[in-house]
Amino acid sequence: FIDHRLEREQQIIDCLKKGIHGIRAMVPPMYADLPEFMYPAAARSVFAAVAYLVELGRVRCRGTLSIDAEFDLVA
């Protein structure tokens, strides 16, 4: 479980480094094998991981923390 969480966090960081700043835009590359109808559930999972990274101070939210917000890496 912990390894999976760490892998997901790294995927988020990789997306941010590539200029993908929105959760909904992160889902397709992170879940390439997932049927598109499941993207909303995947987005909620990514949002939970991003919120945790925000709490840790590794990621910054532009504006109010929400699934539709944009995010940046903290330098």
mmCIF file of N, CA and C in Angstrom:
data_model
loop_
_atom_site.group_PDB
_atom_site.id
_atom_site.type_symbol
_atom_site.label_atom_id
_atom_site.label_comp_id
_atom_site.label_asym_id
_atom_site.label_seq_id
_atom_site.Cartn_x
_atom_site.Cartn_y
_atom_site.Cartn_z
ATOM 1 N N PHE A 1 0.822 -1.195 0.000
ATOM 2 C CA PHE A 1 0.000 0.000 0.000
ATOM 3 C C PHE A 1 0.866 1.260 0.000
ATOM 4 N N ILE A 2 1.867 1.283 0.863
ATOM 5 C CA ILE A 2 2.742 2.452 0.964
ATOM 6 C C ILE A 2 3.533 2.644 -0.327
ATOM 7 N N ASP A 3 4.031 1.561 -0.895
ATOM 8 C CA ASP A 3 4.763 1.662 -2.162
ATOM 9 C C ASP A 3 3.879 2.237 -3.261
ATOM 10 N N HIS A 4 2.616 1.802 -3.302
ATOM 11 C CA HIS A 4 1.686 2.318 -4.313
ATOM 12 C C HIS A 4 1.448 3.816 -4.110
ATOM 13 N N ARG A 5 1.269 4.226 -2.864
ATOM 14 C CA ARG A 5 1.058 5.649 -2.576
ATOM 15 C C ARG A 5 2.264 6.470 -3.000
ATOM 16 N N LEU A 6 3.454 5.995 -2.698
ATOM 17 C CA LEU A 6 4.677 6.712 -3.078
ATOM 18 C C LEU A 6 4.825 6.776 -4.595
ATOM 19 N N GLU A 7 4.454 5.703 -5.276
ATOM 20 C CA GLU A 7 4.503 5.685 -6.739
ATOM 21 C C GLU A 7 3.523 6.717 -7.309
ATOM 22 N N ARG A 8 2.331 6.785 -6.750
ATOM 23 C CA ARG A 8 1.326 7.749 -7.203
ATOM 24 C C ARG A 8 1.824 9.178 -6.977
ATOM 25 N N GLU A 9 2.423 9.433 -5.825
ATOM 26 C CA GLU A 9 2.963 10.766 -5.542
ATOM 27 C C GLU A 9 4.040 11.133 -6.553
ATOM 28 N N GLN A 10 4.881 10.183 -6.916
ATOM 29 C CA GLN A 10 5.923 10.447 -7.911
ATOM 30 C C GLN A 10 5.315 10.736 -9.269
ATOM 31 N N GLN A 11 4.246 10.026 -9.624
ATOM 32 C CA GLN A 11 3.563 10.293 -10.892
ATOM 33 C C GLN A 11 3.012 11.730 -10.916
ATOM 34 N N ILE A 12 2.482 12.177 -9.815
ATOM 35 C CA ILE A 12 1.966 13.548 -9.726
ATOM 36 C C ILE A 12 3.097 14.543 -9.900
ATOM 37 N N ILE A 13 4.187 14.322 -9.222
ATOM 38 C CA ILE A 13 5.350 15.209 -9.332
ATOM 39 C C ILE A 13 5.864 15.217 -10.770
ATOM 40 N N ASP A 14 5.912 14.052 -11.399
ATOM 41 C CA ASP A 14 6.351 13.979 -12.798
ATOM 42 C C ASP A 14 5.418 14.774 -13.708
ATOM 43 N N CYS A 15 4.112 14.668 -13.483
ATOM 44 C CA CYS A 15 3.153 15.458 -14.275
ATOM 45 C C CYS A 15 3.412 16.953 -14.097
ATOM 46 N N LEU A 16 3.600 17.385 -12.868
ATOM 47 C CA LEU A 16 3.844 18.804 -12.605
ATOM 48 C C LEU A 16 5.128 19.269 -13.292
ATOM 49 N N LYS A 17 6.161 18.439 -13.268
ATOM 50 C CA LYS A 17 7.422 18.787 -13.940
ATOM 51 C C LYS A 17 7.231 18.906 -15.450
ATOM 52 N N LYS A 18 6.279 18.154 -16.001
ATOM 53 C CA LYS A 18 6.006 18.193 -17.442
ATOM 54 C C LYS A 18 5.044 19.323 -17.816
ATOM 55 N N GLY A 19 4.597 20.082 -16.825
ATOM 56 C CA GLY A 19 3.696 21.197 -17.112
ATOM 57 C C GLY A 19 2.227 20.841 -17.068
ATOM 58 N N ILE A 20 1.900 19.686 -16.524
ATOM 59 C CA ILE A 20 0.504 19.296 -16.351
ATOM 60 C C ILE A 20 0.109 19.714 -14.941
ATOM 61 N N HIS A 21 -0.710 20.755 -14.837
ATOM 62 C CA HIS A 21 -0.994 21.355 -13.539
ATOM 63 C C HIS A 21 -2.386 21.065 -13.005
ATOM 64 N N GLY A 22 -3.246 20.457 -13.799
ATOM 65 C CA GLY A 22 -4.608 20.150 -13.363
ATOM 66 C C GLY A 22 -4.794 18.660 -13.150
ATOM 67 N N ILE A 23 -5.578 18.321 -12.153
ATOM 68 C CA ILE A 23 -5.799 16.913 -11.820
ATOM 69 C C ILE A 23 -6.442 16.161 -12.973
ATOM 70 N N ARG A 24 -7.469 16.747 -13.572
ATOM 71 C CA ARG A 24 -8.157 16.040 -14.665
ATOM 72 C C ARG A 24 -7.229 15.799 -15.860
ATOM 73 N N ALA A 25 -6.246 16.661 -16.052
ATOM 74 C CA ALA A 25 -5.269 16.465 -17.124
ATOM 75 C C ALA A 25 -4.218 15.422 -16.743
ATOM 76 N N MET A 26 -4.019 15.213 -15.443
ATOM 77 C CA MET A 26 -3.051 14.210 -14.980
ATOM 78 C C MET A 26 -3.576 12.795 -15.154
ATOM 79 N N VAL A 27 -4.889 12.630 -15.079
ATOM 80 C CA VAL A 27 -5.479 11.287 -15.053
ATOM 81 C C VAL A 27 -5.140 10.455 -16.293
ATOM 82 N N PRO A 28 -5.338 10.944 -17.528
ATOM 83 C CA PRO A 28 -5.057 10.067 -18.679
ATOM 84 C C PRO A 28 -3.632 9.510 -18.734
ATOM 85 N N PRO A 29 -2.593 10.321 -18.506
ATOM 86 C CA PRO A 29 -1.261 9.701 -18.545
ATOM 87 C C PRO A 29 -0.970 8.795 -17.345
ATOM 88 N N MET A 30 -1.583 9.094 -16.210
ATOM 89 C CA MET A 30 -1.337 8.285 -15.021
ATOM 90 C C MET A 30 -2.104 6.965 -15.056
ATOM 91 N N TYR A 31 -3.245 6.956 -15.742
ATOM 92 C CA TYR A 31 -4.114 5.779 -15.798
ATOM 93 C C TYR A 31 -4.349 5.379 -17.250
ATOM 94 N N ALA A 32 -3.274 5.170 -17.974
ATOM 95 C CA ALA A 32 -3.355 4.907 -19.414
ATOM 96 C C ALA A 32 -4.200 3.676 -19.752
ATOM 97 N N ASP A 33 -4.244 2.695 -18.887
ATOM 98 C CA ASP A 33 -4.981 1.459 -19.156
ATOM 99 C C ASP A 33 -6.408 1.476 -18.609
ATOM 100 N N LEU A 34 -6.802 2.579 -18.009
ATOM 101 C CA LEU A 34 -8.125 2.674 -17.395
ATOM 102 C C LEU A 34 -9.160 3.137 -18.411
ATOM 103 N N PRO A 35 -10.335 2.528 -18.441
ATOM 104 C CA PRO A 35 -11.389 3.019 -19.339
ATOM 105 C C PRO A 35 -11.774 4.455 -18.975
ATOM 106 N N GLU A 36 -12.035 5.246 -19.973
ATOM 107 C CA GLU A 36 -12.310 6.670 -19.763
ATOM 108 C C GLU A 36 -13.493 6.922 -18.831
ATOM 109 N N PHE A 37 -14.474 6.043 -18.822
ATOM 110 C CA PHE A 37 -15.631 6.268 -17.949
ATOM 111 C C PHE A 37 -15.255 6.213 -16.465
ATOM 112 N N MET A 38 -14.060 5.689 -16.165
ATOM 113 C CA MET A 38 -13.600 5.619 -14.781
ATOM 114 C C MET A 38 -12.716 6.799 -14.386
ATOM 115 N N TYR A 39 -12.467 7.715 -15.307
ATOM 116 C CA TYR A 39 -11.617 8.866 -15.016
ATOM 117 C C TYR A 39 -12.110 9.708 -13.837
ATOM 118 N N PRO A 40 -13.413 9.936 -13.680
ATOM 119 C CA PRO A 40 -13.837 10.731 -12.517
ATOM 120 C C PRO A 40 -13.416 10.116 -11.172
ATOM 121 N N ALA A 41 -13.522 8.808 -11.049
ATOM 122 C CA ALA A 41 -13.084 8.147 -9.817
ATOM 123 C C ALA A 41 -11.569 8.268 -9.656
ATOM 124 N N ALA A 42 -10.846 8.098 -10.750
ATOM 125 C CA ALA A 42 -9.393 8.237 -10.704
ATOM 126 C C ALA A 42 -8.998 9.656 -10.311
ATOM 127 N N ALA A 43 -9.724 10.646 -10.818
ATOM 128 C CA ALA A 43 -9.430 12.044 -10.487
ATOM 129 C C ALA A 43 -9.602 12.288 -8.991
ATOM 130 N N ARG A 44 -10.602 11.678 -8.392
ATOM 131 C CA ARG A 44 -10.793 11.839 -6.944
ATOM 132 C C ARG A 44 -9.627 11.225 -6.172
ATOM 133 N N SER A 45 -9.127 10.102 -6.661
ATOM 134 C CA SER A 45 -7.972 9.469 -6.025
ATOM 135 C C SER A 45 -6.731 10.342 -6.154
ATOM 136 N N VAL A 46 -6.516 10.900 -7.346
ATOM 137 C CA VAL A 46 -5.372 11.794 -7.560
ATOM 138 C C VAL A 46 -5.516 13.037 -6.693
ATOM 139 N N PHE A 47 -6.734 13.564 -6.590
ATOM 140 C CA PHE A 47 -6.954 14.741 -5.751
ATOM 141 C C PHE A 47 -6.559 14.455 -4.304
ATOM 142 N N ALA A 48 -6.914 13.305 -3.781
ATOM 143 C CA ALA A 48 -6.538 12.957 -2.405
ATOM 144 C C ALA A 48 -5.019 12.947 -2.245
ATOM 145 N N ALA A 49 -4.324 12.396 -3.225
ATOM 146 C CA ALA A 49 -2.857 12.357 -3.160
ATOM 147 C C ALA A 49 -2.268 13.757 -3.287
ATOM 148 N N VAL A 50 -2.829 14.586 -4.159
ATOM 149 C CA VAL A 50 -2.346 15.960 -4.316
ATOM 150 C C VAL A 50 -2.594 16.748 -3.032
ATOM 151 N N ALA A 51 -3.762 16.581 -2.430
ATOM 152 C CA ALA A 51 -4.069 17.284 -1.182
ATOM 153 C C ALA A 51 -3.058 16.911 -0.101
ATOM 154 N N TYR A 52 -2.668 15.653 -0.056
ATOM 155 C CA TYR A 52 -1.651 15.210 0.898
ATOM 156 C C TYR A 52 -0.313 15.884 0.611
ATOM 157 N N LEU A 53 0.064 15.972 -0.667
ATOM 158 C CA LEU A 53 1.316 16.640 -1.030
ATOM 159 C C LEU A 53 1.265 18.133 -0.691
ATOM 160 N N VAL A 54 0.098 18.739 -0.817
ATOM 161 C CA VAL A 54 -0.078 20.142 -0.417
ATOM 162 C C VAL A 54 0.129 20.257 1.094
ATOM 163 N N GLU A 55 -0.475 19.345 1.833
ATOM 164 C CA GLU A 55 -0.337 19.345 3.292
ATOM 165 C C GLU A 55 1.121 19.192 3.711
ATOM 166 N N LEU A 56 1.873 18.378 2.993
ATOM 167 C CA LEU A 56 3.294 18.181 3.294
ATOM 168 C C LEU A 56 4.154 19.372 2.883
ATOM 169 N N GLY A 57 3.593 20.268 2.053
ATOM 170 C CA GLY A 57 4.358 21.418 1.576
ATOM 171 C C GLY A 57 5.206 21.118 0.354
ATOM 172 N N ARG A 58 4.952 20.009 -0.324
ATOM 173 C CA ARG A 58 5.720 19.659 -1.527
ATOM 174 C C ARG A 58 5.076 20.205 -2.793
ATOM 175 N N VAL A 59 3.777 20.496 -2.707
ATOM 176 C CA VAL A 59 3.002 21.014 -3.824
ATOM 177 C C VAL A 59 2.208 22.216 -3.333
ATOM 178 N N ARG A 60 2.038 23.204 -4.213
ATOM 179 C CA ARG A 60 1.281 24.418 -3.880
ATOM 180 C C ARG A 60 0.037 24.474 -4.753
ATOM 181 N N CYS A 61 -1.064 24.852 -4.157
ATOM 182 C CA CYS A 61 -2.317 25.005 -4.878
ATOM 183 C C CYS A 61 -2.469 26.461 -5.298
ATOM 184 N N ARG A 62 -2.885 26.667 -6.534
ATOM 185 C CA ARG A 62 -3.199 28.011 -7.021
ATOM 186 C C ARG A 62 -4.652 28.293 -6.651
ATOM 187 N N GLY A 63 -4.863 29.051 -5.620
ATOM 188 C CA GLY A 63 -6.229 29.358 -5.192
ATOM 189 C C GLY A 63 -6.739 28.349 -4.181
ATOM 190 N N THR A 64 -8.046 28.139 -4.200
ATOM 191 C CA THR A 64 -8.705 27.248 -3.254
ATOM 192 C C THR A 64 -8.460 25.788 -3.632
ATOM 193 N N LEU A 65 -8.127 24.989 -2.646
ATOM 194 C CA LEU A 65 -7.872 23.566 -2.861
ATOM 195 C C LEU A 65 -9.152 22.876 -3.327
ATOM 196 N N SER A 66 -9.125 22.386 -4.540
ATOM 197 C CA SER A 66 -10.264 21.652 -5.106
ATOM 198 C C SER A 66 -9.761 20.771 -6.240
ATOM 199 N N ILE A 67 -10.614 19.887 -6.692
ATOM 200 C CA ILE A 67 -10.253 18.988 -7.781
ATOM 201 C C ILE A 67 -10.022 19.746 -9.084
ATOM 202 N N ASP A 68 -10.588 20.952 -9.193
ATOM 203 C CA ASP A 68 -10.444 21.754 -10.409
ATOM 204 C C ASP A 68 -9.345 22.804 -10.320
ATOM 205 N N ALA A 69 -8.654 22.864 -9.204
ATOM 206 C CA ALA A 69 -7.571 23.836 -9.033
ATOM 207 C C ALA A 69 -6.361 23.430 -9.877
ATOM 208 N N GLU A 70 -5.421 24.339 -9.962
ATOM 209 C CA GLU A 70 -4.141 24.029 -10.605
ATOM 210 C C GLU A 70 -3.076 24.023 -9.515
ATOM 211 N N PHE A 71 -2.021 23.248 -9.767
ATOM 212 C CA PHE A 71 -1.006 22.993 -8.751
ATOM 213 C C PHE A 71 0.383 23.191 -9.321
ATOM 214 N N ASP A 72 1.321 23.492 -8.438
ATOM 215 C CA ASP A 72 2.726 23.665 -8.793
ATOM 216 C C ASP A 72 3.596 22.963 -7.761
ATOM 217 N N LEU A 73 4.790 22.586 -8.192
ATOM 218 C CA LEU A 73 5.775 22.069 -7.258
ATOM 219 C C LEU A 73 6.297 23.213 -6.407
ATOM 220 N N VAL A 74 6.617 22.922 -5.158
ATOM 221 C CA VAL A 74 7.262 23.900 -4.299
ATOM 222 C C VAL A 74 8.758 23.751 -4.496
ATOM 223 N N ALA A 75 9.405 24.861 -4.745
ATOM 224 C CA ALA A 75 10.850 24.827 -5.027
ATOM 225 C C ALA A 75 11.648 24.538 -3.784
#
